[in-house]
Coordinates of C-alpha atoms and ligand atoms in Angstrom, one line a residue:
M1 CA 97.2 81.7 -21.9
N2 CA 98.3 82.7 -25.8
D3 CA 99.3 80.8 -29.0
E4 CA 102.6 82.4 -28.0
Q5 CA 102.7 81.2 -24.5
M6 CA 101.1 77.1 -25.8
R7 CA 104.5 77.3 -28.1
L8 CA 107.1 78.1 -25.1
L9 CA 106.4 75.3 -23.5
S10 CA 108.2 73.3 -25.4
T11 CA 111.1 74.9 -26.8
P12 CA 114.5 73.6 -29.0
F13 CA 117.4 74.0 -28.3
D14 CA 120.2 72.3 -30.5
L15 CA 122.2 70.2 -27.9
V16 CA 125.6 71.2 -29.4
T17 CA 125.0 75.2 -30.5
G18 CA 123.0 75.7 -28.1
L19 CA 120.9 78.2 -30.6
S20 CA 117.3 77.4 -31.0
S21 CA 115.2 77.0 -34.3
K22 CA 112.3 78.3 -32.3
V23 CA 113.1 81.5 -31.1
D24 CA 115.9 84.1 -31.7
P25 CA 118.5 85.3 -28.7
I26 CA 119.9 88.4 -27.6
R27 CA 123.3 88.5 -29.2
R28 CA 126.6 90.6 -27.8
Q29 CA 129.4 92.3 -29.9
L30 CA 132.3 93.3 -28.4
S31 CA 131.5 96.6 -28.2
A32 CA 128.0 95.9 -26.0
M33 CA 131.4 95.3 -23.4
S34 CA 133.3 98.8 -23.4
G35 CA 135.2 99.1 -20.2
M36 CA 135.1 94.9 -19.2
Y37 CA 138.0 93.7 -20.8
A38 CA 141.9 94.1 -19.2
D39 CA 143.7 95.2 -22.1
A40 CA 141.7 98.6 -23.5
E41 CA 143.6 98.8 -27.2
A42 CA 143.7 95.2 -28.0
F43 CA 139.3 95.8 -27.3
A44 CA 139.5 99.1 -29.5
D45 CA 142.1 97.3 -32.1
M46 CA 139.3 93.9 -32.2
V47 CA 136.4 96.3 -32.7
A48 CA 137.1 98.4 -35.8
A49 CA 138.6 95.3 -36.9
G50 CA 135.1 93.8 -37.6
D51 CA 133.0 93.7 -33.9
P52 CA 132.8 90.1 -33.5
L53 CA 130.1 88.0 -31.6
V54 CA 131.1 87.8 -28.6
Y55 CA 128.0 85.7 -26.6
E56 CA 124.3 85.5 -27.2
F57 CA 121.7 83.7 -24.9
Y58 CA 117.4 83.7 -24.6
D59 CA 114.7 85.3 -22.8
L60 CA 111.7 83.9 -23.6
G61 CA 110.2 86.2 -21.9
V62 CA 108.8 84.0 -18.3
P63 CA 106.6 86.3 -16.4
A64 CA 109.1 87.8 -13.2
D65 CA 107.3 86.3 -10.5
A66 CA 108.5 84.4 -8.0
G67 CA 106.8 81.3 -9.1
E68 CA 108.2 81.0 -11.8
I69 CA 111.4 79.7 -13.4
A70 CA 112.7 81.8 -16.3
F71 CA 115.1 79.5 -18.9
G72 CA 117.3 79.3 -22.0
T73 CA 120.5 78.7 -23.0
S74 CA 124.2 81.3 -22.5
I75 CA 127.0 81.0 -26.4
T76 CA 130.0 82.8 -25.2
Y77 CA 131.9 82.1 -28.7
P78 CA 136.3 81.4 -28.4
G79 CA 138.2 84.4 -28.6
K80 CA 140.1 86.7 -26.8
V81 CA 141.5 90.2 -25.6
G82 CA 144.2 90.2 -25.9
N83 CA 145.8 87.3 -23.4
E84 CA 142.2 87.4 -21.4
Y85 CA 139.1 85.0 -22.6
F86 CA 136.0 85.7 -24.2
M87 CA 133.2 86.1 -21.7
T88 CA 129.7 87.1 -21.0
K89 CA 129.5 90.7 -19.5
G90 CA 128.2 89.0 -16.3
H91 CA 125.8 90.1 -12.9
F92 CA 124.2 90.5 -9.6
H93 CA 120.9 88.5 -9.4
S94 CA 118.4 92.0 -8.9
I95 CA 117.5 89.7 -5.2
L96 CA 121.4 88.9 -4.2
E97 CA 119.6 86.0 -2.4
T98 CA 118.6 84.0 -5.7
A99 CA 120.7 81.2 -6.8
E100 CA 120.8 79.3 -10.6
V101 CA 122.1 76.5 -12.4
Y102 CA 124.0 75.8 -15.3
Y103 CA 124.3 73.0 -17.2
C104 CA 126.9 72.9 -19.4
L105 CA 126.0 71.3 -22.7
S106 CA 129.4 71.7 -24.6
G107 CA 132.5 72.7 -24.9
E108 CA 134.4 74.1 -22.0
G109 CA 135.5 77.2 -19.6
R110 CA 134.3 79.0 -16.2
M111 CA 132.1 80.1 -14.6
M112 CA 133.7 82.9 -12.5
M113 CA 131.6 83.4 -8.8
E114 CA 131.7 86.6 -6.6
N115 CA 129.9 87.9 -3.6
P116 CA 130.1 91.4 -2.2
E117 CA 132.0 90.3 0.5
G118 CA 134.3 89.5 -0.9
D119 CA 134.7 85.8 -1.7
W120 CA 135.0 83.8 -4.5
K121 CA 134.8 81.1 -6.5
S122 CA 135.9 79.1 -10.3
C123 CA 134.0 76.8 -11.3
E124 CA 135.2 74.6 -15.1
M125 CA 132.6 73.7 -16.9
T126 CA 133.0 70.8 -20.0
A127 CA 129.6 68.8 -21.1
G128 CA 127.5 67.4 -18.5
A129 CA 128.4 69.2 -15.8
A130 CA 126.0 71.1 -13.7
V131 CA 127.3 74.4 -12.0
Y132 CA 125.3 76.0 -9.1
V133 CA 126.6 79.2 -8.3
P134 CA 124.6 80.2 -4.9
A135 CA 122.8 83.3 -3.5
R136 CA 124.7 86.0 -3.2
Y137 CA 127.0 85.4 -6.1
A138 CA 127.9 87.5 -9.5
H139 CA 128.3 84.9 -12.1
R140 CA 130.1 85.3 -15.4
S141 CA 131.0 82.6 -17.7
I142 CA 133.9 82.5 -19.7
N143 CA 134.6 80.2 -22.6
T144 CA 138.5 78.9 -22.2
S145 CA 138.7 77.2 -25.2
N146 CA 140.2 77.6 -28.0
D147 CA 137.4 76.8 -31.3
Q148 CA 134.7 75.5 -29.5
P149 CA 131.8 77.3 -28.1
L150 CA 131.2 76.7 -24.8
V151 CA 126.6 76.0 -24.4
T152 CA 125.3 75.6 -21.5
F153 CA 121.2 75.9 -20.0
F154 CA 120.4 78.0 -17.3
A155 CA 117.0 78.1 -14.6
F156 CA 116.2 81.0 -12.8
R157 CA 113.7 81.8 -9.8
G158 CA 111.8 84.1 -12.7
D159 CA 111.6 87.9 -9.9
A160 CA 115.2 87.8 -9.8
G161 CA 115.9 90.1 -11.9
H162 CA 119.6 91.6 -13.2
D163 CA 122.0 94.2 -11.6
Y164 CA 124.7 94.4 -13.7
G165 CA 125.8 98.1 -13.1
T166 CA 127.8 96.8 -10.5
I167 CA 129.8 94.3 -12.8
E168 CA 129.9 97.9 -15.5
D169 CA 131.2 99.5 -12.7
K170 CA 133.4 97.9 -10.5
G171 CA 134.5 94.3 -12.7
F172 CA 135.2 91.4 -11.1
R173 CA 137.5 90.2 -8.7
N174 CA 139.5 88.2 -10.7
L175 CA 139.8 87.8 -14.2
V176 CA 141.2 84.3 -16.7
V177 CA 143.7 84.9 -18.9
E178 CA 145.4 82.4 -20.7
R179 CA 149.7 81.4 -19.8
D180 CA 152.1 79.5 -22.1
G181 CA 148.8 78.1 -23.8
R182 CA 146.4 76.8 -20.2
P183 CA 143.9 79.8 -18.4
V184 CA 144.5 81.1 -15.1
V185 CA 142.7 83.3 -12.8
I186 CA 144.7 86.2 -12.3
S187 CA 143.5 89.6 -9.7
N188 CA 141.6 92.7 -11.7
P189 CA 144.1 94.9 -11.1
K190 CA 141.4 97.2 -12.3
W191 CA 139.0 96.4 -9.9
G192 CA 137.4 98.7 -8.2
S193 CA 138.0 101.7 -10.6
D194 CA 135.2 102.5 -12.5
P195 CA 136.2 101.4 -15.8
E196 CA 135.6 104.1 -18.0
D197 CA 138.0 106.7 -16.9
T198 CA 140.7 104.2 -16.9
Q199 CA 141.2 102.8 -20.7
Ligands
MN201 MN1 121.9 84.6 -13.5

């Protein structure tokens, strides 16, 4: 084990912000999510007006082997594109039969999950809630707060891998939008179509 790996045996994460003083996160600005929000006009306006940071997360470089556990925090910032809450891209695991655990450190939101057969689940996340993402379910974090980041700690089998492409091509079957000041789940009118064709 080299010095870098030894150092990463213990990694600090702030309990409220989720950020680490020792490692740089991967950052996703809105422009990296083209076609993923329902309101293409609002999306284009927000990218032009400053391209806000939507979320960041850690990849600590744990080896992608079956006996390893990849872990880190994910921070999704508050905001909306039109009436749709800020969210992560979401993904299936490349090894579909791989579950994951998320523990919510702060904020409030939803974990949206769906499997290839069409079953879906939306699980509320508040500080202290542990969410189990079952094997076969794509998953996306959605921040439904108006003013606080949604911060989670995640852990999953090191060889699971990420399949972002299926969601980029088809989207999730359901969206979480604000109606009368509250989050509601609606079916995605563009589900299954190539988002690049519908902008
Ligand atoms: Mn995952």
